[in-house]
Structure formats: C-alpha cells, structure tokens
mmCIF file of C-alpha atoms in Angstrom:
data_model
loop_
_atom_site.group_PDB
_atom_site.id
_atom_site.type_symbol
_atom_site.label_atom_id
_atom_site.label_comp_id
_atom_site.label_asym_id
_atom_site.label_seq_id
_atom_site.Cartn_x
_atom_site.Cartn_y
_atom_site.Cartn_z
ATOM 1 C CA UNK K 27 -3.868 91.623 -106.838
ATOM 2 C CA UNK K 28 -1.557 93.891 -104.853
ATOM 3 C CA UNK K 29 -3.551 95.932 -102.349
ATOM 4 C CA UNK K 30 -6.804 94.351 -103.364
ATOM 5 C CA UNK K 31 -9.370 93.174 -100.838
ATOM 6 C CA UNK K 32 -11.969 90.828 -102.217
ATOM 7 C CA UNK K 33 -15.055 89.603 -100.404
ATOM 8 C CA UNK K 34 -16.661 86.305 -101.345
ATOM 9 C CA UNK K 35 -19.870 84.947 -99.904
ATOM 10 C CA UNK K 36 -20.739 81.264 -99.691
ATOM 11 C CA UNK K 37 -24.150 80.118 -98.535
ATOM 12 C CA UNK K 38 -24.368 76.595 -97.247
ATOM 13 C CA UNK K 39 -27.401 74.489 -98.120
ATOM 14 C CA UNK K 40 -30.004 73.772 -95.471
ATOM 15 C CA UNK K 41 -29.178 70.748 -93.341
ATOM 16 C CA UNK K 42 -31.516 67.762 -93.202
ATOM 17 C CA UNK K 43 -32.524 68.810 -89.675
ATOM 18 C CA UNK K 44 -33.400 72.322 -90.879
ATOM 19 C CA UNK K 45 -35.476 70.957 -93.769
ATOM 20 C CA UNK K 46 -37.268 68.509 -91.451
ATOM 21 C CA UNK K 47 -38.295 71.312 -89.099
ATOM 22 C CA UNK K 48 -39.782 73.280 -91.985
ATOM 23 C CA UNK K 49 -37.049 75.823 -92.639
ATOM 24 C CA UNK K 50 -36.913 77.117 -96.201
ATOM 25 C CA UNK K 51 -34.236 78.733 -98.355
ATOM 26 C CA UNK K 52 -34.457 82.519 -98.291
ATOM 27 C CA UNK K 53 -31.409 83.179 -100.457
ATOM 28 C CA UNK K 54 -31.379 83.111 -104.229
ATOM 29 C CA UNK K 55 -28.334 83.629 -106.422
ATOM 30 C CA UNK K 56 -29.076 86.306 -109.034
ATOM 31 C CA UNK K 57 -25.732 86.147 -110.869
ATOM 32 C CA UNK K 58 -22.141 85.089 -110.021
ATOM 33 C CA UNK K 59 -21.751 88.152 -107.793
ATOM 34 C CA UNK K 60 -25.216 88.866 -106.376
ATOM 35 C CA UNK K 61 -27.370 87.197 -103.750
ATOM 36 C CA UNK K 62 -30.949 88.100 -102.991
ATOM 37 C CA UNK K 63 -32.469 87.528 -99.560
ATOM 38 C CA UNK K 64 -36.229 87.339 -99.103
ATOM 39 C CA UNK K 65 -37.608 87.965 -95.630
ATOM 40 C CA UNK K 66 -41.217 87.109 -94.778
ATOM 41 C CA UNK K 67 -42.776 88.883 -91.794
ATOM 42 C CA UNK K 68 -46.179 89.562 -90.333
ATOM 43 C CA UNK K 69 -47.134 93.033 -89.259
ATOM 44 C CA UNK K 70 -49.116 93.890 -86.129
ATOM 45 C CA UNK K 71 -52.370 93.561 -88.088
ATOM 46 C CA UNK K 72 -51.223 90.027 -89.114
ATOM 47 C CA UNK K 73 -50.770 91.018 -92.748
ATOM 48 C CA UNK K 74 -48.007 89.083 -94.465
ATOM 49 C CA UNK K 75 -45.192 91.234 -95.750
ATOM 50 C CA UNK K 76 -42.255 90.250 -97.936
ATOM 51 C CA UNK K 77 -39.006 92.215 -98.110
ATOM 52 C CA UNK K 78 -36.247 91.507 -100.610
ATOM 53 C CA UNK K 79 -32.673 92.743 -100.349
ATOM 54 C CA UNK K 80 -29.819 92.224 -102.788
ATOM 55 C CA UNK K 81 -26.139 92.025 -101.831
ATOM 56 C CA UNK K 82 -23.246 92.187 -104.277
ATOM 57 C CA UNK K 83 -19.836 90.567 -103.675
ATOM 58 C CA UNK K 84 -16.687 89.946 -105.673
ATOM 59 C CA UNK K 85 -17.989 86.381 -105.980
ATOM 60 C CA UNK K 86 -21.036 84.605 -104.585
ATOM 61 C CA UNK K 87 -21.594 80.882 -104.174
ATOM 62 C CA UNK K 88 -24.960 79.444 -103.178
ATOM 63 C CA UNK K 89 -23.544 76.973 -102.280
ATOM 64 C CA UNK K 90 -21.032 76.434 -105.078
ATOM 65 C CA UNK K 91 -18.528 73.615 -104.955
ATOM 66 C CA UNK K 92 -14.979 73.359 -103.666
ATOM 67 C CA UNK K 93 -13.529 73.426 -107.216
ATOM 68 C CA UNK K 94 -15.276 76.678 -108.141
ATOM 69 C CA UNK K 95 -14.356 78.392 -104.897
ATOM 70 C CA UNK K 96 -10.687 77.465 -105.164
ATOM 71 C CA UNK K 97 -10.589 78.550 -108.809
ATOM 72 C CA UNK K 98 -11.411 82.076 -107.617
ATOM 73 C CA UNK K 99 -8.676 81.959 -104.920
ATOM 74 C CA UNK K 100 -5.956 80.157 -106.867
ATOM 75 C CA UNK K 101 -4.229 83.272 -108.237
ATOM 76 C CA UNK K 102 -3.491 84.375 -104.662
ATOM 77 C CA UNK K 103 -0.885 81.606 -104.459
ATOM 78 C CA UNK K 104 1.124 83.235 -107.254
ATOM 79 C CA UNK K 105 0.822 86.609 -105.500
ATOM 80 C CA UNK K 106 2.207 85.066 -102.300
ATOM 81 C CA UNK K 107 5.082 83.424 -104.169
ATOM 82 C CA UNK K 108 5.796 86.786 -105.809
ATOM 83 C CA UNK K 109 6.378 88.184 -102.304
ATOM 84 C CA UNK K 110 3.044 89.817 -101.514
ATOM 85 C CA UNK K 111 1.273 89.272 -98.210
ATOM 86 C CA UNK K 112 -1.853 87.203 -98.770
ATOM 87 C CA UNK K 113 -4.534 86.300 -96.254
ATOM 88 C CA UNK K 114 -7.598 84.150 -96.738
ATOM 89 C CA UNK K 115 -9.945 83.850 -93.815
ATOM 90 C CA UNK K 116 -13.458 82.586 -93.252
ATOM 91 C CA UNK K 117 -15.901 84.524 -91.126
ATOM 92 C CA UNK K 118 -19.357 83.545 -89.979
ATOM 93 C CA UNK K 119 -21.407 82.130 -87.187
ATOM 94 C CA UNK K 120 -21.035 78.612 -85.831
ATOM 95 C CA UNK K 121 -22.357 76.083 -88.319
ATOM 96 C CA UNK K 122 -22.092 78.425 -91.320
ATOM 97 C CA UNK K 123 -19.653 76.158 -93.196
ATOM 98 C CA UNK K 124 -16.306 77.877 -92.562
ATOM 99 C CA UNK K 125 -14.429 74.681 -91.697
ATOM 100 C CA UNK K 126 -15.877 72.829 -94.664
ATOM 101 C CA UNK K 127 -14.917 75.656 -97.041
ATOM 102 C CA UNK K 128 -11.390 75.929 -95.644
ATOM 103 C CA UNK K 129 -10.599 72.236 -94.959
ATOM 104 C CA UNK K 130 -13.215 70.248 -96.859
ATOM 105 C CA UNK K 131 -13.086 66.479 -96.784
ATOM 106 C CA UNK K 132 -11.058 63.822 -98.618
ATOM 107 C CA UNK K 133 -12.150 62.407 -101.946
ATOM 108 C CA UNK K 134 -12.204 65.405 -104.262
ATOM 109 C CA UNK K 135 -13.949 67.721 -101.808
ATOM 110 C CA UNK K 136 -10.815 69.202 -100.267
ATOM 111 C CA UNK K 137 -11.158 72.817 -99.212
ATOM 112 C CA UNK K 138 -9.122 75.943 -99.848
ATOM 113 C CA UNK K 139 -6.332 74.958 -97.393
ATOM 114 C CA UNK K 140 -5.294 71.590 -98.854
ATOM 115 C CA UNK K 141 -5.716 72.859 -102.416
ATOM 116 C CA UNK K 142 -3.576 75.910 -101.642
ATOM 117 C CA UNK K 143 -0.809 73.683 -100.287
ATOM 118 C CA UNK K 144 -0.855 71.609 -103.467
ATOM 119 C CA UNK K 145 -0.831 74.741 -105.625
ATOM 120 C CA UNK K 146 2.091 76.297 -103.719
ATOM 121 C CA UNK K 147 4.289 73.279 -104.341
ATOM 122 C CA UNK K 148 3.074 72.904 -107.945
ATOM 123 C CA UNK K 149 4.041 76.518 -108.763
ATOM 124 C CA UNK K 150 7.354 76.148 -106.910
ATOM 125 C CA UNK K 151 8.180 73.066 -109.002
ATOM 126 C CA UNK K 152 7.367 74.963 -112.221
ATOM 127 C CA UNK K 153 9.654 77.851 -111.238
ATOM 128 C CA UNK K 154 12.321 75.685 -109.575
ATOM 129 C CA UNK K 155 14.899 76.182 -112.331
ATOM 130 C CA UNK K 156 14.944 79.974 -111.917
ATOM 131 C CA UNK K 157 13.840 80.563 -108.313
ATOM 132 C CA UNK K 158 14.700 79.049 -104.942
ATOM 133 C CA UNK K 159 11.870 78.787 -102.454
ATOM 134 C CA UNK K 160 11.795 77.927 -98.769
ATOM 135 C CA UNK K 161 8.418 77.301 -97.126
ATOM 136 C CA UNK K 162 8.373 78.061 -93.428
ATOM 137 C CA UNK K 163 5.084 77.687 -91.603
ATOM 138 C CA UNK K 164 3.609 78.770 -88.295
ATOM 139 C CA UNK K 165 0.087 78.556 -86.971
ATOM 140 C CA UNK K 166 -1.129 81.497 -84.935
ATOM 141 C CA UNK K 167 -4.608 82.199 -83.621
ATOM 142 C CA UNK K 168 -6.023 85.473 -82.387
ATOM 143 C CA UNK K 169 -8.313 84.577 -79.507
ATOM 144 C CA UNK K 170 -9.729 87.083 -77.009
ATOM 145 C CA UNK K 171 -7.138 89.685 -78.047
ATOM 146 C CA UNK K 172 -4.236 87.278 -77.463
ATOM 147 C CA UNK K 173 -2.042 85.676 -80.091
ATOM 148 C CA UNK K 174 -1.654 81.941 -79.500
ATOM 149 C CA UNK K 175 1.029 79.711 -81.018
ATOM 150 C CA UNK K 176 -0.885 76.616 -82.115
ATOM 151 C CA UNK K 177 2.141 74.504 -83.012
ATOM 152 C CA UNK K 178 2.935 72.169 -80.148
ATOM 153 C CA UNK K 179 6.542 72.240 -79.027
ATOM 154 C CA UNK K 180 8.645 69.249 -79.969
ATOM 155 C CA UNK K 181 10.218 69.443 -76.502
ATOM 156 C CA UNK K 182 7.224 69.104 -74.186
ATOM 157 C CA UNK K 183 9.240 70.543 -71.270
ATOM 158 C CA UNK K 184 9.833 73.814 -73.099
ATOM 159 C CA UNK K 185 7.584 76.508 -71.705
ATOM 160 C CA UNK K 186 5.392 78.294 -74.217
ATOM 161 C CA UNK K 187 6.166 82.016 -74.379
ATOM 162 C CA UNK K 188 3.649 84.744 -75.108
ATOM 163 C CA UNK K 189 3.539 85.592 -78.818
ATOM 164 C CA UNK K 190 4.195 89.257 -79.414
ATOM 165 C CA UNK K 191 3.282 91.029 -82.640
ATOM 166 C CA UNK K 192 5.130 94.128 -83.807
ATOM 167 C CA UNK K 193 6.156 96.055 -86.904
ATOM 168 C CA UNK K 194 9.717 95.860 -88.187
ATOM 169 C CA UNK K 195 11.892 98.964 -87.765
ATOM 170 C CA UNK K 196 10.728 100.341 -91.159
ATOM 171 C CA UNK K 197 7.065 99.781 -90.336
ATOM 172 C CA UNK K 198 6.553 97.657 -93.446
ATOM 173 C CA UNK K 199 6.442 94.092 -92.171
ATOM 174 C CA UNK K 200 4.588 92.447 -89.292
ATOM 175 C CA UNK K 201 6.848 90.335 -87.086
ATOM 176 C CA UNK K 202 5.883 87.677 -84.566
ATOM 177 C CA UNK K 203 8.217 87.158 -81.610
ATOM 178 C CA UNK K 204 8.248 83.780 -79.814
ATOM 179 C CA UNK K 205 6.264 82.049 -82.565
ATOM 180 C CA UNK K 206 7.436 78.556 -83.442
ATOM 181 C CA UNK K 207 7.867 77.582 -87.077
ATOM 182 C CA UNK K 208 8.958 74.630 -89.169
ATOM 183 C CA UNK K 209 10.548 74.437 -92.610
ATOM 184 C CA UNK K 210 8.358 72.357 -94.949
ATOM 185 C CA UNK K 211 10.309 71.166 -98.017
ATOM 186 C CA UNK K 212 7.377 69.098 -99.364
ATOM 187 C CA UNK K 213 3.597 69.436 -99.477
ATOM 188 C CA UNK K 214 3.163 66.446 -97.157
ATOM 189 C CA UNK K 215 5.378 68.196 -94.569
ATOM 190 C CA UNK K 216 3.104 71.229 -94.576
ATOM 191 C CA UNK K 217 -0.007 69.041 -94.375
ATOM 192 C CA UNK K 218 1.511 67.174 -91.420
ATOM 193 C CA UNK K 219 2.325 70.480 -89.708
ATOM 194 C CA UNK K 220 -1.296 71.606 -90.095
ATOM 195 C CA UNK K 221 -2.531 68.313 -88.679
ATOM 196 C CA UNK K 222 -0.156 68.721 -85.743
ATOM 197 C CA UNK K 223 -1.278 72.299 -85.010
#
C-alpha cells in the first residue's frame, strides 16, 4: 500500500428522530464501491424533478458494520509495522458517524481504533521471535491551524509548550517538537493512553 491513498465512504442510517420527522433515505448502494444519491426537487412551475448522481469510492458502506469496515483497513497495520507512515482519519459534518466508526462501542461493535490496537499487538506477537517492536504513542490535534498535545502531563505543574511541526534535515520525516509521548508495551497501555488523552 506504499504511496496509496484510499477513500472510503460510510453512510449512517437515519436516526429515529429523522425518520419520525419524515426524512427518507436518498442514498442507495449500487455495488461495494458505488453509492447513488437521488435528489427530489420542485421547479418554479412546481413540477417534481428527480436527479440521480453516482459516486465511486475505493469502498462504500451504507451503512456497513464495524467488522466489514475494519476488514478493509486491517492491512494498514502491517504496512505501519513494516515502517510505512499510515494515517486513517474520519471526515464529515457533526452527527455523520465519525466517532462511532473510529471508536465504536463495547460488545463487538468496537470501531477502527480499538480494533487497530488489538491488531498491532497481535501482529507484533506473531513476529516477536524475529523482530523487536516498541510502541510509542502521542495524541496530537490540529485545531484552528494550531497543533495541540492532547496527552495531559503527569506533572500538573509542568507548563504545556507549543507543539512545533517540522521536517527532519533530509526532508523525509515529519517531526513534532514538544509533543509528549508514552511507551505502551501492551495493548491495554495504549488503550489507557487513549482514554487519558
């Protein structure tokens, strides 16, 4: 997957409130990669008009389930452990389902984040006889053009410094100055760090 950007689309189902107020689904999944949106309008002469548009993605879920979505992301863990930079992020308006997709909920509906943590440590255990891994984690947020360190300091008196982002001297790696991090030897350590941040 080196150098590959993939775009997935997940459509959340209508909420009970939306159904109760008469909203209807306008998205139909055509195949595993294509979504079709139907838009109903009325023209100035009050004639009903229907427009249909199709959008193609690397994968589409309408709404899909947490297992299926993670199955399509799982191979990124191996890429990361092979030394490649990997980023998964969710984008969408408030209420679109980003948090549910990324975090999920306990009881078999865990999202991409918790499943990725489990997969990282599973793959590390499989390769433990021939490779040595160290997991170091930080949590950084880009908010209003500022990078924020989301890990609280263990020493509450320590003043938080501004996080600075720069390239290394060869221009190949992004470095974060003044960003706190913790070593996480076990999956539960990384989960605890995320809960803390």
